[in-house]
């Protein structure tokens, strides 16, 4: 059994989440997590997924305010030992509910092309042209929460 939790910025659980994001998302691409980015994350909503039995962090993501209506879904990561168990889907659904409860009506994201289909199955749609950032190709994806 797993549960979703809000993760406080600067907590030891936040440090675990940063390490997980690095291990799953950045390290395979040869990128580094720079501590200078931590300060920017202070006002973001950090969500973790933990095993209920032993409190092990198995996944996480961030929600980053864009404006009064939009929040950006970022850095969705699931520990490789737990991938393909539906954790990513459950985290995204939970993030949508959290975004809605704090007053946002739309989620936006930059999805790597390899995961566009995953998000389309969750009701996201591509918006605009595919683009490249730091050598990685992305699609901008959106979902209106008022109709979710």
mmCIF file of C-alpha atoms in Angstrom:
data_model
loop_
_atom_site.group_PDB
_atom_site.id
_atom_site.type_symbol
_atom_site.label_atom_id
_atom_site.label_comp_id
_atom_site.label_asym_id
_atom_site.label_seq_id
_atom_site.Cartn_x
_atom_site.Cartn_y
_atom_site.Cartn_z
ATOM 1 C CA UNK A 1 0.000 0.000 0.000
ATOM 2 C CA UNK A 2 1.254 3.469 -0.857
ATOM 3 C CA UNK A 3 0.239 6.957 0.150
ATOM 4 C CA UNK A 4 0.804 10.437 -1.252
ATOM 5 C CA UNK A 5 2.312 13.064 1.009
ATOM 6 C CA UNK A 6 3.186 16.732 0.830
ATOM 7 C CA UNK A 7 6.925 17.164 1.329
ATOM 8 C CA UNK A 8 8.193 20.231 3.198
ATOM 9 C CA UNK A 9 10.966 22.154 1.473
ATOM 10 C CA UNK A 10 14.259 21.757 3.362
ATOM 11 C CA UNK A 11 13.173 18.644 5.263
ATOM 12 C CA UNK A 12 15.095 15.371 5.210
ATOM 13 C CA UNK A 13 12.263 13.945 3.068
ATOM 14 C CA UNK A 14 12.832 16.822 0.607
ATOM 15 C CA UNK A 15 16.525 15.847 0.441
ATOM 16 C CA UNK A 16 15.444 12.267 -0.374
ATOM 17 C CA UNK A 17 13.151 13.602 -3.087
ATOM 18 C CA UNK A 18 15.949 15.684 -4.643
ATOM 19 C CA UNK A 19 18.193 12.601 -4.644
ATOM 20 C CA UNK A 20 15.471 10.470 -6.258
ATOM 21 C CA UNK A 21 14.832 13.095 -8.960
ATOM 22 C CA UNK A 22 18.559 13.239 -9.659
ATOM 23 C CA UNK A 23 18.944 9.448 -9.835
ATOM 24 C CA UNK A 24 15.906 8.895 -12.087
ATOM 25 C CA UNK A 25 15.790 12.015 -14.270
ATOM 26 C CA UNK A 26 19.144 13.781 -14.442
ATOM 27 C CA UNK A 27 21.907 11.207 -13.953
ATOM 28 C CA UNK A 28 20.841 9.056 -16.955
ATOM 29 C CA UNK A 29 21.123 12.181 -19.140
ATOM 30 C CA UNK A 30 24.516 13.144 -17.725
ATOM 31 C CA UNK A 31 23.075 16.228 -16.020
ATOM 32 C CA UNK A 32 23.809 17.447 -12.498
ATOM 33 C CA UNK A 33 21.462 18.851 -9.860
ATOM 34 C CA UNK A 34 22.842 22.237 -8.922
ATOM 35 C CA UNK A 35 22.262 23.392 -5.352
ATOM 36 C CA UNK A 36 21.589 26.907 -6.651
ATOM 37 C CA UNK A 37 18.208 25.576 -7.853
ATOM 38 C CA UNK A 38 17.148 24.546 -4.339
ATOM 39 C CA UNK A 39 16.310 28.098 -3.302
ATOM 40 C CA UNK A 40 13.934 28.438 -6.265
ATOM 41 C CA UNK A 41 12.069 25.348 -5.062
ATOM 42 C CA UNK A 42 11.151 26.938 -1.715
ATOM 43 C CA UNK A 43 7.685 28.027 -2.899
ATOM 44 C CA UNK A 44 6.912 24.945 -4.964
ATOM 45 C CA UNK A 45 4.540 22.194 -3.895
ATOM 46 C CA UNK A 46 6.522 18.979 -3.448
ATOM 47 C CA UNK A 47 4.636 15.682 -3.486
ATOM 48 C CA UNK A 48 6.030 12.299 -2.559
ATOM 49 C CA UNK A 49 4.741 8.757 -2.782
ATOM 50 C CA UNK A 50 5.785 6.505 0.105
ATOM 51 C CA UNK A 51 5.338 2.844 1.005
ATOM 52 C CA UNK A 52 2.866 2.719 3.880
ATOM 53 C CA UNK A 53 4.643 -0.163 5.620
ATOM 54 C CA UNK A 54 8.189 1.162 5.846
ATOM 55 C CA UNK A 55 7.837 4.826 4.788
ATOM 56 C CA UNK A 56 10.230 4.351 1.833
ATOM 57 C CA UNK A 57 10.056 7.148 -0.752
ATOM 58 C CA UNK A 58 9.255 5.536 -4.113
ATOM 59 C CA UNK A 59 8.320 8.577 -6.214
ATOM 60 C CA UNK A 60 7.773 12.287 -6.300
ATOM 61 C CA UNK A 61 7.080 15.401 -8.311
ATOM 62 C CA UNK A 62 6.824 19.185 -8.074
ATOM 63 C CA UNK A 63 4.056 21.646 -8.838
ATOM 64 C CA UNK A 64 5.364 25.093 -9.740
ATOM 65 C CA UNK A 65 3.048 28.131 -9.863
ATOM 66 C CA UNK A 66 3.078 29.852 -13.278
ATOM 67 C CA UNK A 67 0.294 32.415 -12.779
ATOM 68 C CA UNK A 68 -3.072 32.615 -10.988
ATOM 69 C CA UNK A 69 -4.617 29.911 -13.191
ATOM 70 C CA UNK A 70 -1.726 27.669 -14.252
ATOM 71 C CA UNK A 71 0.611 25.437 -12.315
ATOM 72 C CA UNK A 72 3.448 23.488 -13.919
ATOM 73 C CA UNK A 73 3.956 19.783 -13.286
ATOM 74 C CA UNK A 74 7.684 19.039 -13.139
ATOM 75 C CA UNK A 75 10.226 16.369 -12.322
ATOM 76 C CA UNK A 76 7.881 13.389 -12.085
ATOM 77 C CA UNK A 77 10.146 10.562 -10.915
ATOM 78 C CA UNK A 78 9.518 6.979 -9.798
ATOM 79 C CA UNK A 79 12.324 4.849 -8.362
ATOM 80 C CA UNK A 80 13.354 2.311 -11.022
ATOM 81 C CA UNK A 81 12.582 -0.582 -8.614
ATOM 82 C CA UNK A 82 8.926 0.516 -8.570
ATOM 83 C CA UNK A 83 8.324 1.588 -12.161
ATOM 84 C CA UNK A 84 5.486 0.076 -14.194
ATOM 85 C CA UNK A 85 3.304 -0.312 -11.079
ATOM 86 C CA UNK A 86 1.027 2.685 -11.762
ATOM 87 C CA UNK A 87 2.777 4.983 -9.284
ATOM 88 C CA UNK A 88 3.389 7.730 -11.852
ATOM 89 C CA UNK A 89 -0.267 7.720 -12.857
ATOM 90 C CA UNK A 90 -1.413 7.879 -9.223
ATOM 91 C CA UNK A 91 1.012 10.715 -8.432
ATOM 92 C CA UNK A 92 -0.190 12.764 -11.416
ATOM 93 C CA UNK A 93 -3.847 12.232 -10.440
ATOM 94 C CA UNK A 94 -3.049 13.273 -6.867
ATOM 95 C CA UNK A 95 -1.137 16.337 -8.135
ATOM 96 C CA UNK A 96 -4.171 17.335 -10.225
ATOM 97 C CA UNK A 97 -6.410 17.157 -7.146
ATOM 98 C CA UNK A 98 -3.915 19.155 -5.060
ATOM 99 C CA UNK A 99 -3.574 21.791 -7.796
ATOM 100 C CA UNK A 100 -7.341 22.119 -7.980
ATOM 101 C CA UNK A 101 -7.731 22.404 -4.191
ATOM 102 C CA UNK A 102 -5.243 25.281 -4.061
ATOM 103 C CA UNK A 103 -7.102 27.133 -6.819
ATOM 104 C CA UNK A 104 -5.466 26.282 -10.147
ATOM 105 C CA UNK A 105 -7.589 25.473 -13.195
ATOM 106 C CA UNK A 106 -4.889 24.282 -15.594
ATOM 107 C CA UNK A 107 -1.736 22.156 -15.433
ATOM 108 C CA UNK A 108 1.054 22.655 -17.956
ATOM 109 C CA UNK A 109 4.251 20.674 -18.427
ATOM 110 C CA UNK A 110 7.199 20.037 -20.685
ATOM 111 C CA UNK A 111 7.127 16.291 -21.323
ATOM 112 C CA UNK A 112 10.012 14.413 -22.886
ATOM 113 C CA UNK A 113 8.820 12.804 -26.114
ATOM 114 C CA UNK A 114 9.256 9.338 -24.589
ATOM 115 C CA UNK A 115 6.438 10.023 -22.086
ATOM 116 C CA UNK A 116 3.988 12.053 -24.195
ATOM 117 C CA UNK A 117 1.756 8.997 -24.719
ATOM 118 C CA UNK A 118 1.631 8.379 -20.939
ATOM 119 C CA UNK A 119 0.295 11.899 -20.353
ATOM 120 C CA UNK A 120 -2.114 11.723 -23.296
ATOM 121 C CA UNK A 121 -3.721 8.664 -21.656
ATOM 122 C CA UNK A 122 -4.244 10.844 -18.561
ATOM 123 C CA UNK A 123 -6.099 13.500 -20.564
ATOM 124 C CA UNK A 124 -3.247 15.898 -21.404
ATOM 125 C CA UNK A 125 -2.916 17.293 -24.898
ATOM 126 C CA UNK A 126 0.024 18.708 -26.789
ATOM 127 C CA UNK A 127 0.032 22.442 -27.329
ATOM 128 C CA UNK A 128 2.402 24.225 -29.695
ATOM 129 C CA UNK A 129 5.533 22.951 -31.381
ATOM 130 C CA UNK A 130 7.989 20.381 -30.092
ATOM 131 C CA UNK A 131 11.120 22.098 -28.775
ATOM 132 C CA UNK A 132 14.600 21.343 -27.505
ATOM 133 C CA UNK A 133 16.134 22.390 -24.196
ATOM 134 C CA UNK A 134 19.618 21.338 -23.028
ATOM 135 C CA UNK A 135 19.738 18.711 -25.765
ATOM 136 C CA UNK A 136 16.419 17.103 -24.754
ATOM 137 C CA UNK A 137 13.314 17.215 -26.956
ATOM 138 C CA UNK A 138 10.049 18.172 -25.254
ATOM 139 C CA UNK A 139 6.385 18.682 -26.026
ATOM 140 C CA UNK A 140 4.376 21.268 -24.103
ATOM 141 C CA UNK A 141 1.325 19.531 -22.681
ATOM 142 C CA UNK A 142 -1.724 20.954 -20.937
ATOM 143 C CA UNK A 143 -4.803 19.794 -19.058
ATOM 144 C CA UNK A 144 -7.725 21.915 -17.935
ATOM 145 C CA UNK A 145 -8.602 20.894 -14.401
ATOM 146 C CA UNK A 146 -12.032 22.473 -14.433
ATOM 147 C CA UNK A 147 -13.077 19.652 -16.758
ATOM 148 C CA UNK A 148 -10.884 16.945 -15.220
#
